Structure formats: structure tokens, C-alpha cells
Coordinates of C-alpha atoms in Angstrom, one line a residue:
X1 CA -16.6 10.6 -18.7
X2 CA -18.5 11.1 -15.5
X3 CA -16.8 13.6 -13.2
X4 CA -15.9 13.0 -9.6
X5 CA -18.2 15.8 -8.6
X6 CA -21.1 13.6 -9.8
X7 CA -20.6 11.4 -6.8
X8 CA -20.4 13.5 -3.6
X9 CA -18.3 12.5 -0.6
X10 CA -20.1 10.1 1.7
X11 CA -19.3 9.5 5.4
X12 CA -18.8 5.8 4.8
X13 CA -16.0 6.5 2.3
X14 CA -14.1 8.8 4.7
X15 CA -11.1 6.4 5.1
X16 CA -10.6 6.5 1.4
X17 CA -9.5 10.1 1.6
X18 CA -7.2 10.0 4.6
X19 CA -3.9 11.9 4.2
X20 CA -1.0 9.7 3.2
X21 CA 1.1 10.2 6.3
X22 CA -1.9 9.2 8.5
X23 CA -2.6 6.2 6.3
X24 CA 1.0 5.0 6.6
X25 CA 0.9 5.5 10.3
X26 CA -2.3 3.5 10.6
X27 CA -0.9 0.7 8.4
X28 CA 2.3 0.5 10.5
X29 CA 0.4 0.3 13.8
X30 CA -1.9 -2.4 12.5
X31 CA 1.0 -4.4 10.9
X32 CA 3.0 -4.4 14.2
X33 CA 0.0 -5.7 16.2
X34 CA -1.0 -8.3 13.5
X35 CA 2.5 -9.8 13.3
X36 CA 2.6 -10.2 17.1
X37 CA -0.8 -11.9 17.0
X38 CA 0.1 -14.5 14.3
X39 CA 3.5 -15.2 15.9
X40 CA 1.8 -16.0 19.2
X41 CA -1.2 -17.9 17.8
X42 CA -0.4 -19.5 14.5
X43 CA 2.4 -22.2 14.5
X44 CA 3.0 -22.0 10.7
X45 CA 3.8 -18.3 10.8
X46 CA 5.9 -18.6 14.0
X47 CA 8.0 -21.4 12.4
X48 CA 8.4 -19.5 9.2
X49 CA 9.4 -16.3 10.9
X50 CA 11.9 -18.2 13.1
X51 CA 13.4 -19.8 10.0
X52 CA 14.0 -16.3 8.5
X53 CA 15.4 -15.1 11.8
X54 CA 12.6 -12.6 12.3
X55 CA 10.8 -11.8 15.6
X56 CA 7.8 -9.6 16.1
X57 CA 10.0 -6.9 17.7
X58 CA 11.9 -6.6 14.4
X59 CA 8.7 -5.2 12.7
X60 CA 8.5 -1.5 13.5
X61 CA 6.5 0.0 10.6
X62 CA 5.0 -0.9 7.2
X63 CA 8.3 -0.7 5.4
X64 CA 9.4 -3.8 7.4
X65 CA 6.8 -6.0 5.7
X66 CA 9.3 -7.4 3.2
X67 CA 11.0 -9.2 6.2
X68 CA 8.0 -11.4 6.6
X69 CA 7.3 -14.8 4.9
X70 CA 4.9 -15.4 2.1
X71 CA 1.7 -17.4 2.3
X72 CA 0.5 -19.7 -0.5
X73 CA -2.9 -21.2 -1.3
X74 CA -1.3 -24.6 -0.5
X75 CA -0.7 -23.5 3.1
X76 CA -4.5 -23.1 3.6
X77 CA -5.1 -26.6 2.3
X78 CA -2.2 -28.1 4.2
X79 CA -3.5 -26.7 7.5
X80 CA -7.2 -27.6 6.9
X81 CA -9.5 -27.0 8.6
X82 CA -8.3 -24.6 11.3
X83 CA -4.5 -24.6 11.4
X84 CA -4.3 -20.9 10.5
X85 CA -6.9 -19.6 12.9
X86 CA -5.5 -16.9 15.3
X87 CA -8.7 -16.7 17.4
X88 CA -10.2 -19.3 19.7
X89 CA -13.3 -21.1 18.3
X90 CA -15.6 -19.3 20.8
X91 CA -14.7 -16.0 19.1
X92 CA -15.4 -17.2 15.5
X93 CA -18.9 -16.3 14.3
X94 CA -18.8 -17.4 10.6
X95 CA -16.9 -19.8 8.3
X96 CA -16.7 -19.7 4.5
X97 CA -15.1 -22.2 2.2
X98 CA -14.2 -22.9 -1.4
X99 CA -15.8 -25.7 -3.3
X100 CA -12.8 -27.9 -2.8
X101 CA -13.0 -29.4 -6.3
X102 CA -9.3 -29.7 -6.6
X103 CA -8.6 -31.1 -3.2
X104 CA -9.3 -30.0 0.3
X105 CA -11.4 -26.8 0.5
X106 CA -10.0 -23.4 1.5
X107 CA -11.6 -22.5 4.9
X108 CA -11.9 -18.9 6.0
X109 CA -12.9 -17.7 9.5
X110 CA -14.3 -14.4 10.8
X111 CA -14.9 -12.8 14.1
X112 CA -17.6 -10.3 14.6
X113 CA -15.0 -7.5 14.2
X114 CA -13.9 -9.1 10.9
X115 CA -17.4 -9.1 9.6
X116 CA -17.8 -5.4 10.6
X117 CA -14.7 -4.5 8.6
X118 CA -15.9 -6.6 5.6
X119 CA -19.3 -4.8 5.6
X120 CA -17.5 -1.4 5.8
X121 CA -15.2 -2.1 2.8
X122 CA -18.0 -3.4 0.6
X123 CA -20.1 -0.4 1.5
X124 CA -17.1 1.9 0.6
X125 CA -17.0 0.1 -2.8
X126 CA -20.7 0.7 -3.4
X127 CA -20.3 4.4 -2.6
X128 CA -17.4 4.5 -5.1
X129 CA -19.9 3.2 -7.7
X130 CA -22.2 6.1 -6.9
X131 CA -24.8 4.0 -5.1
X132 CA -26.9 5.5 -2.4
X133 CA -29.4 4.6 0.3
X134 CA -32.2 5.0 -2.2
X135 CA -30.9 2.3 -4.6
X136 CA -32.4 -1.2 -5.0
X137 CA -29.7 -3.8 -5.4
X138 CA -30.4 -7.3 -6.8
X139 CA -27.6 -9.6 -5.4
X140 CA -27.2 -12.5 -7.9
X141 CA -23.9 -13.7 -6.4
X142 CA -24.3 -17.2 -5.0
X143 CA -25.1 -17.5 -1.3
X144 CA -23.7 -20.2 1.0
X145 CA -20.1 -21.1 1.5
X146 CA -19.0 -18.8 -1.4
X147 CA -18.1 -15.4 0.0
X148 CA -19.7 -13.4 -2.8
X149 CA -23.4 -13.5 -1.8
X150 CA -23.3 -12.8 1.9
X151 CA -20.3 -10.4 1.4
X152 CA -22.2 -8.2 -1.0
X153 CA -25.4 -8.5 1.0
X154 CA -23.9 -7.2 4.2
X155 CA -22.3 -4.3 2.4
X156 CA -25.6 -3.2 0.9
X157 CA -27.2 -3.3 4.3
X158 CA -24.3 -1.3 5.8
X159 CA -24.9 1.3 3.1
X160 CA -28.6 1.4 3.9
X161 CA -29.8 0.5 0.4
X162 CA -32.4 -2.2 -0.4
X163 CA -31.0 -5.6 -1.1
X164 CA -32.8 -8.4 -2.9
X165 CA -31.1 -11.7 -2.0
X166 CA -32.0 -13.6 -5.1
X167 CA -28.7 -15.5 -5.4
X168 CA -27.7 -17.2 -8.7
X169 CA -29.8 -19.2 -11.1
X170 CA -33.5 -19.1 -12.2
X171 CA -32.7 -16.6 -14.8
X172 CA -36.3 -15.9 -15.9
X173 CA -37.2 -15.0 -12.3
X174 CA -34.2 -12.8 -12.1
X175 CA -35.5 -10.7 -15.0
X176 CA -39.0 -10.6 -13.5
X177 CA -37.6 -9.3 -10.2
X178 CA -35.5 -6.7 -12.0
X179 CA -38.5 -5.4 -13.8
X180 CA -41.1 -5.6 -11.0
X181 CA -39.0 -4.3 -8.2
X182 CA -37.5 -1.5 -10.3
X183 CA -34.0 -2.7 -9.6
X184 CA -31.3 0.0 -10.1
X185 CA -28.2 -2.1 -9.5
X186 CA -27.2 -5.8 -9.9
X187 CA -24.3 -7.8 -8.6
X188 CA -23.1 -11.1 -10.2
X189 CA -20.3 -12.5 -12.4
X190 CA -19.9 -10.6 -15.7
X191 CA -20.5 -13.8 -17.7
X192 CA -23.8 -14.5 -15.9
X193 CA -25.0 -10.9 -16.6
X194 CA -24.4 -11.4 -20.3
X195 CA -26.5 -14.5 -20.0
X196 CA -29.2 -12.4 -18.3
X197 CA -29.1 -9.9 -21.2
X198 CA -29.5 -12.7 -23.7
X199 CA -32.4 -14.3 -21.8
X200 CA -34.2 -11.0 -21.4
X201 CA -34.0 -10.5 -25.2
X202 CA -35.5 -14.0 -25.7
X203 CA -38.4 -13.0 -23.4
X204 CA -38.9 -9.8 -25.4
X205 CA -37.3 -7.4 -22.9
X206 CA -34.5 -4.9 -23.4
X207 CA -32.5 -4.2 -20.2
X208 CA -31.7 -0.7 -21.5
X209 CA -35.4 0.1 -20.9
X210 CA -35.2 -1.1 -17.3
X211 CA -34.4 1.3 -14.4
X212 CA -31.1 -0.6 -14.0
X213 CA -28.1 1.8 -14.1
X214 CA -25.3 0.0 -12.3
X215 CA -23.6 -3.4 -12.6
X216 CA -21.3 -4.7 -9.9
X217 CA -19.2 -7.5 -11.4
X218 CA -16.5 -9.8 -10.1
X219 CA -15.4 -13.3 -9.1
X220 CA -13.9 -14.0 -12.5
X221 CA -11.4 -12.2 -14.8
X222 CA -12.9 -9.9 -17.4
X223 CA -11.4 -7.3 -19.7
X224 CA -12.1 -3.7 -20.4
X225 CA -13.4 -4.7 -23.8
X226 CA -15.9 -6.9 -22.0
X227 CA -16.9 -4.0 -19.7
X228 CA -17.6 -1.7 -22.7
X229 CA -19.6 -4.5 -24.4
X230 CA -21.7 -5.0 -21.3
X231 CA -22.3 -1.2 -20.9
X232 CA -23.4 -1.0 -24.6
X233 CA -25.7 -4.0 -24.4
X234 CA -27.4 -3.1 -21.1
X235 CA -27.2 0.7 -21.0
X236 CA -25.5 0.7 -17.6
X237 CA -22.2 1.6 -15.9
X238 CA -20.3 -1.6 -15.2
X239 CA -18.0 -1.6 -12.2
X240 CA -15.3 -4.1 -11.1
X241 CA -15.3 -5.3 -7.5
X242 CA -12.3 -7.3 -6.4
X243 CA -11.7 -9.8 -3.6
X244 CA -10.7 -13.3 -2.8
X245 CA -11.9 -15.6 0.0
X246 CA -8.4 -16.1 1.4
X247 CA -8.3 -12.4 2.3
X248 CA -11.9 -11.7 3.1
X249 CA -14.1 -12.0 0.0
X250 CA -15.4 -9.2 -2.3
X251 CA -14.5 -5.7 -1.1
X252 CA -10.7 -5.9 -1.1
X253 CA -10.8 -3.3 -3.9
X254 CA -13.1 -1.7 -6.4
X255 CA -13.4 0.8 -9.1
X256 CA -14.6 4.3 -8.5
X257 CA -16.7 6.6 -10.7
X258 CA -13.7 7.3 -12.9
X259 CA -13.3 3.6 -13.9
X260 CA -9.5 4.0 -14.1
X261 CA -8.3 1.1 -12.0
X262 CA -9.4 -0.4 -8.7
X263 CA -8.8 1.3 -5.4
X264 CA -7.5 -1.1 -2.8
X265 CA -8.8 -0.6 0.8
X266 CA -5.2 -0.6 1.9
X267 CA -6.0 0.5 5.5
X268 CA -7.1 -3.1 5.9
X269 CA -5.5 -5.0 3.0
X270 CA -1.9 -3.9 2.3
X271 CA -0.7 -4.5 -1.3
X272 CA 2.7 -5.3 -2.8
X273 CA 3.8 -6.3 -6.3
X274 CA 6.4 -8.9 -6.7
X275 CA 8.2 -10.6 -9.6
X276 CA 6.4 -14.0 -9.6
X277 CA 9.7 -15.8 -10.4
X278 CA 12.2 -14.2 -8.1
X279 CA 9.8 -12.9 -5.4
X280 CA 11.6 -9.5 -5.6
X281 CA 9.4 -6.6 -4.5
X282 CA 8.7 -4.3 -7.5
X283 CA 8.1 -0.5 -7.4
X284 CA 4.8 1.0 -8.2
X285 CA 4.2 1.1 -12.0
X286 CA 5.8 -2.3 -12.8
X287 CA 3.6 -5.3 -13.5
X288 CA 3.9 -8.4 -11.3
X289 CA 2.0 -10.6 -8.9
X290 CA -0.2 -9.0 -6.3
X291 CA 0.6 -9.9 -2.7
X292 CA -1.9 -8.9 0.0
X293 CA -1.5 -8.7 3.8
X294 CA -4.5 -8.4 6.1
X295 CA -3.8 -5.6 8.6
X296 CA -6.9 -5.9 10.8
X297 CA -8.3 -9.4 10.5
X298 CA -8.4 -11.3 13.8
X299 CA -9.7 -14.8 13.1
X300 CA -7.5 -15.7 10.2
X301 CA -4.8 -13.1 9.3
X302 CA -2.9 -13.5 6.1
X303 CA 0.8 -12.6 5.9
X304 CA 1.9 -11.6 2.4
X305 CA -0.6 -13.8 0.5
X306 CA 0.4 -14.5 -3.1
X307 CA -2.8 -14.0 -5.1
X308 CA -1.4 -15.1 -8.5
X309 CA -3.2 -12.1 -9.9
X310 CA -1.1 -10.1 -12.3
X311 CA -1.4 -6.3 -12.1
X312 CA 0.3 -3.0 -11.5
X313 CA 0.0 -0.5 -8.7
X314 CA -0.8 3.0 -10.0
X315 CA 1.3 5.6 -8.4
X316 CA -0.5 8.6 -9.8
X317 CA -3.4 10.3 -8.0
X318 CA -6.9 9.4 -9.0
X319 CA -9.1 12.3 -10.2
X320 CA -11.8 11.1 -7.8
X321 CA -9.7 12.4 -4.9
X322 CA -9.2 9.1 -3.0
X323 CA -5.7 8.7 -1.5
X324 CA -5.8 4.9 -1.3
X325 CA -3.8 3.5 -4.2
X326 CA -5.2 1.8 -7.3
X327 CA -4.3 -1.3 -9.2
X328 CA -4.9 -1.8 -12.9
X329 CA -7.8 -4.1 -13.8
X330 CA -7.0 -7.8 -13.2
X331 CA -7.8 -9.6 -16.3
X332 CA -5.3 -12.5 -16.0
X333 CA -3.6 -14.7 -13.4
X334 CA -0.2 -16.2 -13.5
X335 CA -1.7 -19.7 -13.1
X336 CA -4.1 -19.1 -16.1
X337 CA -1.2 -18.6 -18.5
X338 CA -1.1 -21.1 -21.4
X339 CA 2.2 -21.9 -23.0
X340 CA 1.5 -22.7 -26.7
X341 CA 4.3 -23.4 -29.1
X342 CA 6.7 -21.6 -26.8
X343 CA 4.5 -18.5 -26.5
X344 CA 2.8 -17.3 -23.3
X345 CA -0.9 -16.7 -23.9
X346 CA -3.6 -15.5 -21.5
X347 CA -7.3 -16.1 -22.2
X348 CA -7.9 -12.4 -21.6
X349 CA -5.8 -11.6 -24.6
X350 CA -7.9 -13.8 -26.8
X351 CA -11.1 -12.2 -25.4
X352 CA -9.7 -8.7 -26.3
X353 CA -9.0 -9.9 -29.8
X354 CA -12.5 -11.2 -30.3
X355 CA -14.3 -8.2 -29.0
X356 CA -12.3 -5.8 -31.1
X357 CA -14.2 -7.1 -34.1
X358 CA -17.6 -5.4 -34.6
X359 CA -20.4 -7.9 -34.5
X360 CA -18.8 -10.5 -32.1
X361 CA -20.5 -11.5 -28.8
X362 CA -18.8 -12.1 -25.4
X363 CA -19.6 -15.8 -25.7
X364 CA -16.5 -17.8 -26.6
X365 CA -14.6 -20.9 -25.6
X366 CA -10.9 -21.9 -26.0
X367 CA -10.3 -25.6 -26.8
X368 CA -6.8 -27.0 -26.5
X369 CA -5.7 -30.3 -28.1
X370 CA -2.4 -32.0 -29.0
X371 CA -1.8 -33.5 -32.4
X372 CA 1.5 -35.4 -33.1
X373 CA 3.0 -33.7 -30.1
X374 CA 2.1 -30.2 -31.2
X375 CA -0.3 -28.0 -29.3
X376 CA -3.4 -26.9 -31.2
X377 CA -5.8 -24.1 -30.2
X378 CA -9.3 -23.6 -31.4
X379 CA -11.4 -20.5 -30.5
X380 CA -15.1 -21.0 -30.8
X381 CA -17.0 -17.7 -31.0
X382 CA -20.8 -17.2 -31.0
X383 CA -22.1 -14.9 -33.7
X384 CA -25.6 -13.9 -34.8
X385 CA -26.8 -14.2 -38.4
X386 CA -27.2 -10.5 -38.7
X387 CA -23.5 -10.0 -38.0
X388 CA -22.4 -12.4 -40.8
X389 CA -24.4 -11.4 -43.8
X390 CA -26.1 -13.9 -46.1
X391 CA -23.2 -15.3 -48.2
X392 CA -20.5 -17.8 -47.7
X393 CA -17.9 -15.2 -48.6
X394 CA -19.2 -12.7 -45.9
X395 CA -19.0 -15.5 -43.3
X396 CA -15.4 -16.3 -44.3
X397 CA -14.4 -12.6 -44.2
X398 CA -15.8 -12.3 -40.7
X399 CA -14.0 -15.4 -39.5
X400 CA -10.7 -14.1 -41.0
X401 CA -11.2 -10.8 -39.2
X402 CA -11.5 -12.5 -35.9
X403 CA -8.5 -14.7 -36.6
X404 CA -6.4 -11.8 -37.6
X405 CA -7.5 -9.7 -34.6
X406 CA -6.4 -12.5 -32.2
X407 CA -3.2 -13.1 -34.0
X408 CA -2.3 -9.4 -33.8
X409 CA -2.4 -9.7 -30.0
X410 CA -1.0 -13.1 -29.2
X411 CA 1.4 -13.5 -32.1
X412 CA -0.1 -16.9 -33.0
X413 CA -2.5 -18.0 -35.7
X414 CA -5.4 -19.9 -34.2
X415 CA -8.3 -21.8 -35.6
X416 CA -11.4 -19.8 -35.2
X417 CA -14.8 -21.6 -35.5
X418 CA -17.9 -19.5 -35.7
X419 CA -20.9 -21.1 -34.0
X420 CA -24.6 -20.1 -33.8
X421 CA -26.1 -18.3 -30.7
X422 CA -26.6 -20.4 -27.6
X423 CA -24.2 -23.1 -28.8
X424 CA -21.8 -22.6 -26.0
X425 CA -22.6 -23.6 -22.4
X426 CA -23.8 -20.8 -20.1
X427 CA -22.8 -20.4 -16.5
X428 CA -24.7 -19.2 -13.5
X429 CA -21.4 -18.7 -11.6
X430 CA -17.8 -18.6 -12.7
X431 CA -17.5 -19.5 -16.3
X432 CA -15.1 -22.0 -17.7
X433 CA -13.5 -20.5 -20.7
X434 CA -10.7 -23.0 -21.4
X435 CA -11.2 -26.7 -22.2
X436 CA -7.8 -28.4 -22.1
X437 CA -8.0 -31.8 -23.9
X438 CA -4.2 -32.0 -24.4
X439 CA -3.9 -35.0 -22.2
X440 CA -7.2 -36.6 -23.0

């Protein structure tokens, strides 16, 4: 394991090491000011606080945060396009939005101060990955209304490194740029990077022979097993960057050099863990739903936003020396959960089961159907000929190994279908792992 000493302290990351008493004091001051701001400027929050009998003067420090109401994604859709803005239009310098494929899009607003904070937290994440001014970073997150592209871009510029704003798609050109520009780091979704590895191999290139040393991956859930597979296939260190548009975008949290959880930049984004059923606040160390409150955002503050991401806050100190807390890797969401034959199953559990079997690839798809009222699950897994051997018996042994590995984790026997390479659809953005045909 790389030691913390391998990544010296950087001035940009100074807030990550602030003494805890000073951090709590800063959080409290920012919360008090933010609550007053939303009460005065956002009707939805004012009405909800009044219904709970809470006034701004009742909030004295960060421990009072539990008195405040929650915010849900539906609130952003219901107040579309600008019902949650706390700043006048003249002060808003940028808007981002979701695709809106399931209804009205989620609109997010930023003042110039908001953008400055965003740049800072992304730069702090990059420092945690060990990146420096001398690095050349190929940004393959999509640009446009999606927050990933511009969010990463601005953070790289804040660090002072070189950014190549290639965006997503045109995979062959991506590989050419990586080689010709001597790229040392790349940012994209983990599923798209695996597609890049495969495409490079088709073209006769091995990414392990490129100068590439760091991968910055996010925007979709991925497991630690996937991280290890990526590191092995590309010869890099793969880091997780966490964010969501409703809060700011990428840069809410990120791994450090130790790769033992993600540090949350809690001087700007305060975390809580709640029981997703009862909404009870849980202590550090217990798994539940992550709730985030923006402490410094002006244009569109969020009070106790329910992310639906399931994780745990680590209470132990990180060996890297940072004092800001960590959460465990987010590989699943409460709204991704599948209930099959009375058993709760997450796609990440199936992914872990697949990748535990030597010779499997990270390309898989989960297909759900219903026969005679009973849910059926098929897991399609891409495998190469060299992994299977040259006999029918060896193929069947391999398939059974994958089946048993998945069953050991989820407690259900599933149908495993082995398919040839490049059978399953590739994605240049967020990949769709689950095909639900139960109501077809």
C-alpha cells in the first residue's frame, strides 16, 4: 500500500487537515447563516420549517441540524425550474440540469462564489489522488448540462494541471490523445474506462505501457472488486470521486491515497446517516442512507438532502492525516434494490460475485423477467475463449463457478449465461446494468 508520506501536504488541501474543534465551529457558523438564508428566500423551506415549529433562531450550532426538514429529489422536480433558488437571477452565473428522462429535469444553480467552492473541492480531491501541477488530465466526463465535465475541468485548472477537455465518445480518438499527449490521468465513468481498455486492445495497444498512472472514476456505482480489476487491467491507481448534481456535482467527496473510504469535504457538505425507513439519525459506524446539507452554497442551498445512497460514516482516523470524515464506498442505492422472491438484492452484490471468479470480465447485464407470477433473474456475463478452455465440460465448470459465487453472496440461485466478448452493449456515459422486463 502506498504510504501517506508519498503524497506530501499541498496548500490546496489545507482545509482537509483543520483541527476538529475548528471544523465544528466553522460548520456551525455556516449552518446558522444558511438556515437564515433559505428561510428568508425559499418558500418551500420556510413552510416546512414553520410546519415543524422551527425558526432560524432555533438553530445555534451544527448539532441542531436534526431539527430541520428533509429535502427529496421530488422537491426539485415539483419546484421546477427555479422554485428552490435562494439568489436573485442576476447573481446566478451558471445552470446545470439532469436529462429529465423520468419527468421534469433537476435544475441546479450556481453563483460565482458557488463555482469557486466547487473548483476548490474538486482540486482538493485531485490532490488526494496524488496529482500535481505537472500532470496531464484527460477529462472524458460529458460536458454540457451534466455536471461531471465542467466540474472536473474547473478543478483541474484550479490545481494548475493540464486539462484535455475531450468529453465522452469517439473512443478511438480518446486512445490516440492518451498516447500522443502523454496523458497521466483520466476521468470518466468506470464502465467507460473498461470500454477504453477493450478498444485499446483491439487497436493493438496496452494501456499498461502508456504514461497513464491515475484513474478518476465516478457518476455510477462500482465495487471494490471492479476497482481492483481496473487497476490490474490498466496498470493504474483507480480512485473514486463522489458527487451529485443536487448538491454541486463531483467533488462532494473522494478517496485519498490510502483508498480506504471517501473523505467528504464536510466544511461545505455536512453528512448524516439515517435509517431510510424511520429517518432516525444513526451514529457513525452504522450503515444507512447518506443525507447531505450544503453549508456554503448561495444560489440553491440544500437542507438535509436524502441522497438514497447507502453507506457508513467511518469514525476512525484516516492514516493520511486528514481530519474530515470518510464514508465507505457507495456501491448501492436504496432505490436500486431489487426484491426477488422476497430477498433484497443489489446489483453491486452480483458484480462482486462475478468478479470473484478468475477469468471473468467486468461486462455483465442483469435481466429480470416474470414467469407464472414468479420473478426470474438471468445474469449475462462476457467471457473470453482463453478463460473457458476448449471443452464443453470446462465451459460448464466455469458457468457453475460464477453461479455459485453469486449465490454465496445473495442467497439465491440465478441463471448465468456466458456470452462472447462484445455481446453486451457498451456505454459512453452511465451504464445500464439492469434490464427489467417483468411488466413487459
